[in-house]
mmCIF file of C-alpha atoms in Angstrom:
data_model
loop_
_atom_site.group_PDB
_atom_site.id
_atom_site.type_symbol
_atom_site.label_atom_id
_atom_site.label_comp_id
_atom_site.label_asym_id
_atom_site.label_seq_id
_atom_site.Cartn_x
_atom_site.Cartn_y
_atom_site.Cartn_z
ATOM 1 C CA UNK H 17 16.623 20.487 -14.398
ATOM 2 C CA UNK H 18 12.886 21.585 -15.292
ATOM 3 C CA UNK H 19 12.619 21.083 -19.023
ATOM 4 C CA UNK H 20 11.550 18.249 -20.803
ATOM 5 C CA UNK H 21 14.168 16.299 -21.349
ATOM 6 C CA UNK H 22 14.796 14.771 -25.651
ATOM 7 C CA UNK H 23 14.388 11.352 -26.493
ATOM 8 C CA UNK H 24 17.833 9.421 -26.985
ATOM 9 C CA UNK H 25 17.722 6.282 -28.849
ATOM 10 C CA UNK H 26 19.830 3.418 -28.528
ATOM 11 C CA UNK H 27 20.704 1.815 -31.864
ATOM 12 C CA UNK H 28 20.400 -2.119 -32.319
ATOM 13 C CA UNK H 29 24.244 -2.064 -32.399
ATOM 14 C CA UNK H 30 23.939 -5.590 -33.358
ATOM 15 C CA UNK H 31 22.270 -6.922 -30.761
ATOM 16 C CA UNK H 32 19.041 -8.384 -32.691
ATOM 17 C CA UNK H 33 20.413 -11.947 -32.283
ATOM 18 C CA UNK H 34 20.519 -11.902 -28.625
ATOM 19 C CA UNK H 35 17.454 -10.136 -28.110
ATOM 20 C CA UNK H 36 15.712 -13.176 -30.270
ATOM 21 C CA UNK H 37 17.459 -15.970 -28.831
ATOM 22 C CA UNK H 38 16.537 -14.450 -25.100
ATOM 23 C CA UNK H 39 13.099 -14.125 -26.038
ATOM 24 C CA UNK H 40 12.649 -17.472 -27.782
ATOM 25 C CA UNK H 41 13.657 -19.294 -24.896
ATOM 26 C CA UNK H 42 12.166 -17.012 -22.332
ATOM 27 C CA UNK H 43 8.377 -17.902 -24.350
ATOM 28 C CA UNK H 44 9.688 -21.496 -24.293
ATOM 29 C CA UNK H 45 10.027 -22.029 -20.872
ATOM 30 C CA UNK H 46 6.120 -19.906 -20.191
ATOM 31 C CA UNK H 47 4.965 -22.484 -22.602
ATOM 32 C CA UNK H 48 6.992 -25.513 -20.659
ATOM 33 C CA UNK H 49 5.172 -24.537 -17.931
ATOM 34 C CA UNK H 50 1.557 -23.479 -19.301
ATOM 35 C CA UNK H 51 2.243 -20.391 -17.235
ATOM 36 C CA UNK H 52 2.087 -16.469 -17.707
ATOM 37 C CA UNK H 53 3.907 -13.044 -16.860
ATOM 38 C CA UNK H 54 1.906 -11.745 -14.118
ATOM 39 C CA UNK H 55 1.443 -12.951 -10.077
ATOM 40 C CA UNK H 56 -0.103 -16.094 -9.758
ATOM 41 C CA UNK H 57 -2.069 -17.729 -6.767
ATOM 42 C CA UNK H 58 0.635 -18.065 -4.250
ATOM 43 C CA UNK H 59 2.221 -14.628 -4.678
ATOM 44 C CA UNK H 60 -1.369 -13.123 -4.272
ATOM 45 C CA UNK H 61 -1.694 -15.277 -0.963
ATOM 46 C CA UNK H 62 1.715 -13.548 0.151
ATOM 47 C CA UNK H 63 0.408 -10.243 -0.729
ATOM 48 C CA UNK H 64 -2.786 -11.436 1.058
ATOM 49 C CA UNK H 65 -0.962 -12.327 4.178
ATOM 50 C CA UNK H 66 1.843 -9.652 4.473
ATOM 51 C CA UNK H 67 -1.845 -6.623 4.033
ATOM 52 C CA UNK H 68 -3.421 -8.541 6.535
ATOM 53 C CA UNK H 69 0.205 -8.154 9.207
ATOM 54 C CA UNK H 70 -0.009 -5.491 8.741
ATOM 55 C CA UNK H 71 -3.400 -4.174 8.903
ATOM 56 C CA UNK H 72 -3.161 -5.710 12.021
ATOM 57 C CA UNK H 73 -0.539 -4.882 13.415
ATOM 58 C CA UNK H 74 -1.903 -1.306 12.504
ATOM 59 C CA UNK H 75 -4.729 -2.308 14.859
ATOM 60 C CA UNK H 76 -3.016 -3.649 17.690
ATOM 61 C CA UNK H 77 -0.714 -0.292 17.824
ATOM 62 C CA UNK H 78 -4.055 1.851 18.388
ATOM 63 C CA UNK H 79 -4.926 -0.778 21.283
ATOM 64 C CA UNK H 80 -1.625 -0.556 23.414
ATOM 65 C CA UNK H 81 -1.412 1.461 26.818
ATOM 66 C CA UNK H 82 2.358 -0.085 26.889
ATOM 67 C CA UNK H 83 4.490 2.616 24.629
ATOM 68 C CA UNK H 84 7.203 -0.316 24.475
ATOM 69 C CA UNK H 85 4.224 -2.581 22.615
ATOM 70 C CA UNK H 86 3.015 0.348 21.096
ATOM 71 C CA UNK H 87 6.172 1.272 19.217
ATOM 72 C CA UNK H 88 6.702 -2.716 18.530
ATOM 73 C CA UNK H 89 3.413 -3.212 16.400
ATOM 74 C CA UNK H 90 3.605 0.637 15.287
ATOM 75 C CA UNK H 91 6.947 -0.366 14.048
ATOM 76 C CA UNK H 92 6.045 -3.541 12.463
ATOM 77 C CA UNK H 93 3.260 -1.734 10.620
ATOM 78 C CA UNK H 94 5.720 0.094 8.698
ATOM 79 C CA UNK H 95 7.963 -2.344 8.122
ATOM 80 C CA UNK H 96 5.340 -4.760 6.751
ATOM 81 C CA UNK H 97 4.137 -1.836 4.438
ATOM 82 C CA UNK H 98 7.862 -0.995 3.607
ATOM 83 C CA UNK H 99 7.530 -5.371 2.160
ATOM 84 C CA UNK H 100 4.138 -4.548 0.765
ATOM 85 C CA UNK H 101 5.849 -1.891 -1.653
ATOM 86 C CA UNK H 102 8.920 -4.215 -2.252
ATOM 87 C CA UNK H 103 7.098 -7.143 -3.521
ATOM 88 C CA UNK H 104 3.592 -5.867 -4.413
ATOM 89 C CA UNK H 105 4.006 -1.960 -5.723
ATOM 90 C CA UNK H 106 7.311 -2.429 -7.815
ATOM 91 C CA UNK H 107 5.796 -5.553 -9.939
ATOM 92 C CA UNK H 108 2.082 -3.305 -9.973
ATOM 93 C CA UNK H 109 4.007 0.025 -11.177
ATOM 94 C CA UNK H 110 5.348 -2.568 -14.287
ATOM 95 C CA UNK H 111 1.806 -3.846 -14.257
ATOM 96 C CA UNK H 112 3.018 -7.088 -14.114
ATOM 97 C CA UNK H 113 1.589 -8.139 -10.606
ATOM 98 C CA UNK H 114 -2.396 -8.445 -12.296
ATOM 99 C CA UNK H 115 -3.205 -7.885 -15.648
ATOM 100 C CA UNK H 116 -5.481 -4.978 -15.826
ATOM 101 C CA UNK H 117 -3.413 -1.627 -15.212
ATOM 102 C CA UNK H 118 -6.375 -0.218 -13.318
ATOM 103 C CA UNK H 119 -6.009 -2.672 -10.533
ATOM 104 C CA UNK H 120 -2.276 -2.286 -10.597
ATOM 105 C CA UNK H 121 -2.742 1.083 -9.974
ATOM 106 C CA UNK H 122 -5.155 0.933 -7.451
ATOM 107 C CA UNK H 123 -2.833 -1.561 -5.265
ATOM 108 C CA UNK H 124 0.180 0.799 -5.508
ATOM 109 C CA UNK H 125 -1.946 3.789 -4.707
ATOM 110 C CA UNK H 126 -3.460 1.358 -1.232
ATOM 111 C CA UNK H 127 0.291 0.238 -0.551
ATOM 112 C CA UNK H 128 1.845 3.492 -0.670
ATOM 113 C CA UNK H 129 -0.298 4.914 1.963
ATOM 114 C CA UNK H 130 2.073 4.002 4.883
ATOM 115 C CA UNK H 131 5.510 5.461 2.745
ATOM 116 C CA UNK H 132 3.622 8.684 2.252
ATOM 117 C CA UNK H 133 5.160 8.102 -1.413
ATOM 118 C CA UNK H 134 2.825 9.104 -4.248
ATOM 119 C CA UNK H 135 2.771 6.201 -6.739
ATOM 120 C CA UNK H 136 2.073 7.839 -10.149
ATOM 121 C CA UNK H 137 5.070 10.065 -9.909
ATOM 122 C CA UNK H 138 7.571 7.075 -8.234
ATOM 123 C CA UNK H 139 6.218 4.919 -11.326
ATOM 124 C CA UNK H 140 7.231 7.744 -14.011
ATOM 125 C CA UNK H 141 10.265 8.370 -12.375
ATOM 126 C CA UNK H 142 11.121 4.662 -12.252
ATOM 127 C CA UNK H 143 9.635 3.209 -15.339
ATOM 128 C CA UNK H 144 9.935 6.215 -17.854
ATOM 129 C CA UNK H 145 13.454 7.568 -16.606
ATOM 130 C CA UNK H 146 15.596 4.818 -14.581
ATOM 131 C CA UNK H 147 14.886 1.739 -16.564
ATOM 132 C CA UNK H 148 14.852 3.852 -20.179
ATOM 133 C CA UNK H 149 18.196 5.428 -19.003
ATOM 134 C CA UNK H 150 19.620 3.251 -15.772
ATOM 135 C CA UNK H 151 23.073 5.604 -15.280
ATOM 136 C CA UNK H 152 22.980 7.881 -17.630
ATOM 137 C CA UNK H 153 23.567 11.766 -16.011
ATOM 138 C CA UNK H 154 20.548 14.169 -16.039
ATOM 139 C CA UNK H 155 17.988 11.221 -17.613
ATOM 140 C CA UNK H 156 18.279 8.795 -14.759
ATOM 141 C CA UNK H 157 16.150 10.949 -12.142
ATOM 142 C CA UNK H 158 17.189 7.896 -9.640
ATOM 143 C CA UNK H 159 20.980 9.729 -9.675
ATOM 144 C CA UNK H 160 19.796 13.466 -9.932
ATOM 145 C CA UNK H 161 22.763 15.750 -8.290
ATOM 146 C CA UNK H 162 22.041 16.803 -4.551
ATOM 147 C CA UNK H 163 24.800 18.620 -3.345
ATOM 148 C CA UNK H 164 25.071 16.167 -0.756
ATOM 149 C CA UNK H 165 26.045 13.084 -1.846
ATOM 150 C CA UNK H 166 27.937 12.369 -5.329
ATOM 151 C CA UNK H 167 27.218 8.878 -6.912
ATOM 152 C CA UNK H 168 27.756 9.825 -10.780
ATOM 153 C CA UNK H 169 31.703 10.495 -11.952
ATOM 154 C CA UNK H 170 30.149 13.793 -13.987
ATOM 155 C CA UNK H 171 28.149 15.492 -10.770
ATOM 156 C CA UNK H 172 30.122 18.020 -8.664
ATOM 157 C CA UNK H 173 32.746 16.998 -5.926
ATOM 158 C CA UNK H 174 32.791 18.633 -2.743
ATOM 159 C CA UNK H 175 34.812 18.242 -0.189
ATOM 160 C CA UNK H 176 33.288 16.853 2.426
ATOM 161 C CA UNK H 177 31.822 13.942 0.360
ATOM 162 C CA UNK H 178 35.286 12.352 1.335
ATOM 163 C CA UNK H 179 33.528 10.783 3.786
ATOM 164 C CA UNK H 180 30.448 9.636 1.894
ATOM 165 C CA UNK H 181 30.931 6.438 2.147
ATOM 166 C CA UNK H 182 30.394 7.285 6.241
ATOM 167 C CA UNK H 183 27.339 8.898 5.769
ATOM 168 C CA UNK H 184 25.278 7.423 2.900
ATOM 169 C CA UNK H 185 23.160 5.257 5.452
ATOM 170 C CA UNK H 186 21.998 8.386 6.367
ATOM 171 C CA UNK H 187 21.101 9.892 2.938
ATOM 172 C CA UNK H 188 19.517 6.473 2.266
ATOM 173 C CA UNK H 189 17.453 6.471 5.215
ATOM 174 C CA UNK H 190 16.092 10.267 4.457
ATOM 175 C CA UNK H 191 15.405 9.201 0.402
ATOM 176 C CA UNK H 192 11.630 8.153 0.717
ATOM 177 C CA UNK H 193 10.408 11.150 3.054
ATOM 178 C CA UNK H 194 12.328 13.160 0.732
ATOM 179 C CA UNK H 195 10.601 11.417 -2.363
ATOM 180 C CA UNK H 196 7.410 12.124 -0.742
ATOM 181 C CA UNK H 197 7.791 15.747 0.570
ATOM 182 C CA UNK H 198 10.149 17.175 -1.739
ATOM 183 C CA UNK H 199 10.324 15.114 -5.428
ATOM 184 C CA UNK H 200 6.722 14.702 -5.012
ATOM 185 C CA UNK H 201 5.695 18.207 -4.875
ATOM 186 C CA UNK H 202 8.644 19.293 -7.117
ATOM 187 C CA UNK H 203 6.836 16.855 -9.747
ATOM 188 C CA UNK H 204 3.469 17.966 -8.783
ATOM 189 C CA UNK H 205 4.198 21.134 -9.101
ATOM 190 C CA UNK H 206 6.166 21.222 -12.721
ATOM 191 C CA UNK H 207 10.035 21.762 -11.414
ATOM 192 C CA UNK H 208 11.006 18.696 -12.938
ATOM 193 C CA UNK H 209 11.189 16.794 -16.126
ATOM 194 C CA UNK H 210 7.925 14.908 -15.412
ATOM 195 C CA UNK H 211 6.120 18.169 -16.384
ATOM 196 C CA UNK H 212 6.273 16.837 -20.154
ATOM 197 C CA UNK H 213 4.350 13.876 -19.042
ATOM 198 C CA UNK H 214 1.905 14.739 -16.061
ATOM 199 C CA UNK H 215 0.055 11.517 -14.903
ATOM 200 C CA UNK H 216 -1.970 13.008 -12.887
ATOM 201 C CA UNK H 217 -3.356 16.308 -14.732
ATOM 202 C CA UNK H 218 -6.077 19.079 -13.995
ATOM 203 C CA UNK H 219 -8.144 19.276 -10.436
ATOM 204 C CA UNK H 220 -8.923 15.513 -10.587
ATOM 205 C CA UNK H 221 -4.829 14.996 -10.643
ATOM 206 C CA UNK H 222 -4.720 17.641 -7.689
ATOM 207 C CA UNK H 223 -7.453 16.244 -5.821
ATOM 208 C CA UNK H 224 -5.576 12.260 -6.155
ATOM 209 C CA UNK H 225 -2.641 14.057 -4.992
ATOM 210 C CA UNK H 226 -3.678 15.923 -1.860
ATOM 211 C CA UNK H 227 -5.792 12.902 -0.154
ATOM 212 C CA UNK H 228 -3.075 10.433 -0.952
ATOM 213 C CA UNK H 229 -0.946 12.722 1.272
ATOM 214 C CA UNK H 230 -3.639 14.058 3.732
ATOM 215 C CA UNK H 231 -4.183 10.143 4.028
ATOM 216 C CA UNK H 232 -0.839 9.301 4.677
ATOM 217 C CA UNK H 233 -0.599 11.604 7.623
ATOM 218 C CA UNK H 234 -4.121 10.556 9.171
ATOM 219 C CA UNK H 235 -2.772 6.864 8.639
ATOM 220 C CA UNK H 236 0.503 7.289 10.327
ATOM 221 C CA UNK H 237 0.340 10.535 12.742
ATOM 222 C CA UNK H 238 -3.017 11.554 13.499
ATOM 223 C CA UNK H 239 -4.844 8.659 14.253
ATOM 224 C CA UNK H 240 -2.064 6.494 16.394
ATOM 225 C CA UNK H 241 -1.448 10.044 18.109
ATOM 226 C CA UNK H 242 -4.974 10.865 18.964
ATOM 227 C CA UNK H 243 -5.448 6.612 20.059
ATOM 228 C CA UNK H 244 -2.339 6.947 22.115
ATOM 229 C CA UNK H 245 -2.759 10.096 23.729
ATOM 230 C CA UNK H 246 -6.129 8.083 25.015
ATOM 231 C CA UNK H 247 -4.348 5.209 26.521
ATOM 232 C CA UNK H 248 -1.731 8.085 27.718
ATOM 233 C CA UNK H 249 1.044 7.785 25.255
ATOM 234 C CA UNK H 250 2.535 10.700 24.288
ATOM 235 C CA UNK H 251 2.909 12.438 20.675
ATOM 236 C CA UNK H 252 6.842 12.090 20.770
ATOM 237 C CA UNK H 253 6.165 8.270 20.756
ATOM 238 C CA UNK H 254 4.394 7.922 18.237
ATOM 239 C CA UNK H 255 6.617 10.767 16.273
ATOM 240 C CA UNK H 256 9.463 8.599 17.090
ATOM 241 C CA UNK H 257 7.972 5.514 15.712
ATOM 242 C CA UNK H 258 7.355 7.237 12.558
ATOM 243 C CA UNK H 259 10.607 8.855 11.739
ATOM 244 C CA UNK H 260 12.725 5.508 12.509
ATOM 245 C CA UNK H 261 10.528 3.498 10.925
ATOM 246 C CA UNK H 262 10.501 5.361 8.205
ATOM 247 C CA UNK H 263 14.288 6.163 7.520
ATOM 248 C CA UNK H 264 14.597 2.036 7.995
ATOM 249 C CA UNK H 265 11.942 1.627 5.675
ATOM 250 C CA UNK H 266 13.831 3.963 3.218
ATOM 251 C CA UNK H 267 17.287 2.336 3.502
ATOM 252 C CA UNK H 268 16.259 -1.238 3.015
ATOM 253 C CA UNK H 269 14.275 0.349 0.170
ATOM 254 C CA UNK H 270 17.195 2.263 -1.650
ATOM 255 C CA UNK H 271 19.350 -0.579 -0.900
ATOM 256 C CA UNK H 272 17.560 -2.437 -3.105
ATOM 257 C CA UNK H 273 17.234 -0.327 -5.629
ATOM 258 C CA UNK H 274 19.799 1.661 -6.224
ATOM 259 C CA UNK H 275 22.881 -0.276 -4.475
ATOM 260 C CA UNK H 276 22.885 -2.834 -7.515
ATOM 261 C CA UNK H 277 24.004 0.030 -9.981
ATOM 262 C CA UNK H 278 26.728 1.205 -8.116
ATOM 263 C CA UNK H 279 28.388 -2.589 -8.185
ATOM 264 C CA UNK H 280 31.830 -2.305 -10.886
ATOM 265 C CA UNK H 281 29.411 -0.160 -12.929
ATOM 266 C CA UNK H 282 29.684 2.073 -15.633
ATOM 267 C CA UNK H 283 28.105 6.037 -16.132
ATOM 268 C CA UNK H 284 27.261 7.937 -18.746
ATOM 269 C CA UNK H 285 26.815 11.720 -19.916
ATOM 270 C CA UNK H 286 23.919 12.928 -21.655
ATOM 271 C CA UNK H 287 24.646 12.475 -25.156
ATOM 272 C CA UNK H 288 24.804 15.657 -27.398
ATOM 273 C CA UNK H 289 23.422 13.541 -30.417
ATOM 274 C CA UNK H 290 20.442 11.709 -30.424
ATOM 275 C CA UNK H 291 21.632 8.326 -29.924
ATOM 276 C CA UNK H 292 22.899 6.328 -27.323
ATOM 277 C CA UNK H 293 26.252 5.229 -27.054
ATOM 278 C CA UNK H 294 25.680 1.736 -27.513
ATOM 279 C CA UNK H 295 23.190 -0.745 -27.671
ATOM 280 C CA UNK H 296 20.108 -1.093 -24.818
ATOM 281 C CA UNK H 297 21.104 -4.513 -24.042
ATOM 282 C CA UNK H 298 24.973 -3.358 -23.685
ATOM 283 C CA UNK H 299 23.924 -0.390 -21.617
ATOM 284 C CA UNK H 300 21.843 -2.599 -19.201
ATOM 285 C CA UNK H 301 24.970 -5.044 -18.801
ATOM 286 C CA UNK H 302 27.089 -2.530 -17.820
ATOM 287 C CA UNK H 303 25.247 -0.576 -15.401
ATOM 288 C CA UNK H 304 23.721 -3.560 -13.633
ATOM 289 C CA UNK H 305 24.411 -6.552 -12.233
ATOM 290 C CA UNK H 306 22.491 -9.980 -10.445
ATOM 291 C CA UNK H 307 23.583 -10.469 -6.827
ATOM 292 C CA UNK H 308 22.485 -13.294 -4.467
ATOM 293 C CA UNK H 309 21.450 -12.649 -0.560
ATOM 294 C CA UNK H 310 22.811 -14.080 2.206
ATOM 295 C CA UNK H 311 21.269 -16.161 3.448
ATOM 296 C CA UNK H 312 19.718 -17.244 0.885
ATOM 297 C CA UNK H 313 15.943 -17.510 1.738
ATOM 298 C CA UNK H 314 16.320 -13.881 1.886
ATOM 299 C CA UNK H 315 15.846 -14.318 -1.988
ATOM 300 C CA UNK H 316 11.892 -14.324 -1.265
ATOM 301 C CA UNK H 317 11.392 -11.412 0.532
ATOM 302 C CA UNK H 318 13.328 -9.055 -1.889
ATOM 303 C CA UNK H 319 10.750 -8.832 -5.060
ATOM 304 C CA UNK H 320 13.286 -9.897 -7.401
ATOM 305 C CA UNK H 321 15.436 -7.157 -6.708
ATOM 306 C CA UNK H 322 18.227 -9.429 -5.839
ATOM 307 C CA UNK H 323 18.301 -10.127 -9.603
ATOM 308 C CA UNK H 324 18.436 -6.554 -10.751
ATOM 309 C CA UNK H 325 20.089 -6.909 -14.181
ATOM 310 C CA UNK H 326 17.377 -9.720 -14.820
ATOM 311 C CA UNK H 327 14.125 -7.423 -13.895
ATOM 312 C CA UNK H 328 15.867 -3.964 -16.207
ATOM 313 C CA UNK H 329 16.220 -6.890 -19.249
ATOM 314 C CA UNK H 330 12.630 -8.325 -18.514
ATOM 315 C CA UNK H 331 10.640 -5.830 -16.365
ATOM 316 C CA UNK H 332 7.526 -6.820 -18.073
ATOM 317 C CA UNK H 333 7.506 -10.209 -15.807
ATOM 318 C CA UNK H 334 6.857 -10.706 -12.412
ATOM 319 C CA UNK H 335 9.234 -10.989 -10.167
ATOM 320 C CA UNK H 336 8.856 -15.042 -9.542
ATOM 321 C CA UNK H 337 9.964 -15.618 -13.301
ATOM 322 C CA UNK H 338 13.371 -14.177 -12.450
ATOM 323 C CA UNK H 339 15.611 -16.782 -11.067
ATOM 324 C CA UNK H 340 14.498 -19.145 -14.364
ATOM 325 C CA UNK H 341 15.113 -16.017 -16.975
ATOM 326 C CA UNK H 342 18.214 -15.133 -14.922
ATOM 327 C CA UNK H 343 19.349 -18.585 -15.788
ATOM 328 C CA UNK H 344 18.064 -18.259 -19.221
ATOM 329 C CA UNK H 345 20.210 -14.773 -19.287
ATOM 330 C CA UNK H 346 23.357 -16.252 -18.187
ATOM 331 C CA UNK H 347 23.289 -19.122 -20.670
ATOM 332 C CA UNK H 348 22.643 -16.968 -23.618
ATOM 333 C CA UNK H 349 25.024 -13.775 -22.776
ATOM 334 C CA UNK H 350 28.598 -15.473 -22.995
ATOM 335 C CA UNK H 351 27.948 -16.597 -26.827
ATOM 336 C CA UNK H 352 26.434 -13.284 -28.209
ATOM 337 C CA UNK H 353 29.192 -11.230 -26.258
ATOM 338 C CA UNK H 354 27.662 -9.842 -23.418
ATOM 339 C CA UNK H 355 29.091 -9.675 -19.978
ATOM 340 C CA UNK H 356 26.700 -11.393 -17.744
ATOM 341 C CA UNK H 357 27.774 -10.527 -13.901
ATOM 342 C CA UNK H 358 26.301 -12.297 -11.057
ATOM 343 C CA UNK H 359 27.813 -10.952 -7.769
ATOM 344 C CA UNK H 360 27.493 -12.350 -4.372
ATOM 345 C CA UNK H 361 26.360 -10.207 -1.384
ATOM 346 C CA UNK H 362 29.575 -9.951 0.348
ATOM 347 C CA UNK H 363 30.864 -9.009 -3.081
ATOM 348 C CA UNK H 364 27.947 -6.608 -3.403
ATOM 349 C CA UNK H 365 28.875 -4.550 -0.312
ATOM 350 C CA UNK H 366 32.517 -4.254 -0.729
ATOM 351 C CA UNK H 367 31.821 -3.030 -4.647
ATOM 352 C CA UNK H 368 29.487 -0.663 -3.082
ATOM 353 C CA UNK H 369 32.363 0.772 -0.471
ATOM 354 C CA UNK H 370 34.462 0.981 -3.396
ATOM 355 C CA UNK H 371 32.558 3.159 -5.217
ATOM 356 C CA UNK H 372 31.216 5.633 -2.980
ATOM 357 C CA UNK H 373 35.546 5.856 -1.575
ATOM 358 C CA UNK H 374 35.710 6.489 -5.393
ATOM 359 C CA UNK H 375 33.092 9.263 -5.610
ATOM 360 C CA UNK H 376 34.250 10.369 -2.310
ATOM 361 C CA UNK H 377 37.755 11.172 -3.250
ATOM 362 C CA UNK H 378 36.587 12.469 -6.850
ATOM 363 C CA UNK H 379 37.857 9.871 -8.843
ATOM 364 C CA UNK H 380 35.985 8.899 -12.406
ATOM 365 C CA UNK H 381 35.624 5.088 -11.595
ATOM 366 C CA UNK H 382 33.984 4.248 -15.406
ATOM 367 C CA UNK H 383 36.730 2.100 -16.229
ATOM 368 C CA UNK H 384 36.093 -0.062 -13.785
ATOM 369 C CA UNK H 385 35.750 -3.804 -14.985
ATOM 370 C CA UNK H 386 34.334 -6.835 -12.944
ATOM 371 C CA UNK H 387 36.917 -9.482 -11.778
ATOM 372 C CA UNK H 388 36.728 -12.702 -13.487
ATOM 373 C CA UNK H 389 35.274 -14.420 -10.266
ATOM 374 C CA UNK H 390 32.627 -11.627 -10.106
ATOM 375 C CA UNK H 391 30.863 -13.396 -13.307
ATOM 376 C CA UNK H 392 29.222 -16.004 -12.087
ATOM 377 C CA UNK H 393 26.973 -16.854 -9.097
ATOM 378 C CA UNK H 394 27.279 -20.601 -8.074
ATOM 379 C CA UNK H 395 24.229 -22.658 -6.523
ATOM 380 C CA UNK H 396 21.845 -20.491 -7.522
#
């Protein structure tokens, strides 16, 4: 779908009480706390730390004359960068991990480098399309159709996807390389709806574009192949390293994500008017949910994701706000009628099997509603 895709709006359907209430008390507890939205001191220390792993480990891969070491801190390099982009990049493509959007641009555009992901057109793509329209067929570029795999009740069933819920690991693990050599380009190139909103126009926007990817593959390829073949390492090592490291890198990623709005959720056709179904707050409730890791110090190494419903209802904070607003959130929804869900991982997974059997077998799963015990997450 190439054309520029019409504005829907969602009308307030009602929901002006709730949106006051959350944000009074959200403001109330910054002010508790004489605190702000952005990353403060010890999140920039993380950030700090997890660059420096893996700058080094980046460095200790173009050392090794042991392919087994080699492929360990080559390895590590990506995965480090794969936590670089979970807990640095998302919050800087909200521009909520510093305050000037400059900076936040320039960290997602340093962070990216070992994805091969170009960050202007993931940021579009996420903040402009997903979060405006999280689920919603055609506008959510998250859930485009691929012929391959079917996660919206309105795309195409094919046979074979009967055993999707087999192979979705797979199509997981191949998202970000095909984010970064085939959406990428597609966007570059105007074959998609970003056309209507270029962010990175003209020669200079060309120019961006091509080093960020020429860079990626000197990062990554050239320059661990041409140290390795020096310490007598062959190219197929360091090709390996790269395509598994990668494809991990790209399922922990979409896991994150993406899994969350697959959980007892609901979809939604374009609309032929110009509004919305219902309200935004109403649309967020039903196509996300909050789910809690186990174990549970996992919670610190997943930006905020965990929390998904809570980052789409305030993704102007940073991610270290959301476990307070996610309590502020679940006090608030039961009296103005919305249907907070807080899931646990177990819970998580099976929802997710559920669904993709569902898609699998061409059933239309909108109906779905959570079970009572889904609602709530205990100890949090």
């Amino acid at each position: 779908m190439t054309d520029a895709l019409p504005a829907r709006r969602y009308p307030t359907d009602g929901e002006q009480a709730f949106h006051q209430a959350l944000q009074r008390a959200a403001q109330a507890y910054l002010r508790q706390r004489d605190d702000h939205r952005f990353a403060d001191g010890r999140q920039l220390f993380k950030a700090a730390l997890l660059l420096a792993l893996c700058v080094g480990s980046y460095g200790l891969s173009l050392l090794q004359h042991n392919p087994w070491i080699f492929l360990l801190c080559y390895f590590a390099f990506i995965m480090l960068g794969m936590l670089l982009n979970i807990v640095v990049n998302h919050d800087a493509s909200h521009n909520t991990f510093l305050r000037r959007r400059g900076l936040n641009r320039l960290i997602s555009r340093i962070v990216t480098l070992p994805l091969g992901i170009d960050p202007d057109y993931w940021r579009l793509r996420h903040v402009n399309f997903h979060h405006i329209y999280p689920n919603v067929e055609h506008y959510d570029l998250d859930t485009e159709e691929n012929g391959f795999f079917r996660q919206t009740p309105y795309q195409r069933h094919r046979r074979y996807m009967r055993y999707q819920h087999l192979y979705w690991p797979l199509i997981a693990a191949l998202s970000l390389p095909y984010i970064a050599w085939i959406f990428d380009w597609s966007d570059r190139l105007g074959k998609t709806p970003l056309k209507a909103n270029q962010p990175l126009p003209g020669r200079r926007g060309w120019l961006i574009f091509c080093v960020s990817k020429l860079g990626h593959l000197l990062l990554v390829l050239a320059l661990p192949m041409t140290a390795a073949a020096s310490h007598g390492i062959g190219p197929g090592v360091v090709l390996s390293g790269y395509l598994l490291g990668q494809m991990l890198a790209s399922l922990l990623v979409v896991f994150l994500l993406l899994g969350t709005h697959w959980a007892q959720a609901e979809f939604y056709d374009a609309p032929q008017t110009e509004n919305m179904p219902q309200g935004w707050y109403r649309h967020n409730f039903a196509t996300a949910c909050d789910w809690q890791p186990t174990p549970r110090w996992l919670a610190h190494w997943t930006g905020g994701l965990h929390l998904h419903l809570t980052h789409h209802l305030f993704p102007g904070w940073h991610h270290r706000h959301y476990p307070a607003l996610a309590q502020i959130l679940s006090r608030l929804a039961a009296g103005h009628g919305m249907d907070y869900r807080c899931i646990s991982y177990r819970q998580l997974l099976t929802s997710q099997r559920r669904f993709l059997r569902a898609m699998g077998r061409g059933d239309d799963p909108r109906a779905a509603r959570p079970r009572p015990e889904d609602k709530e997450c205990r100890n949090r």
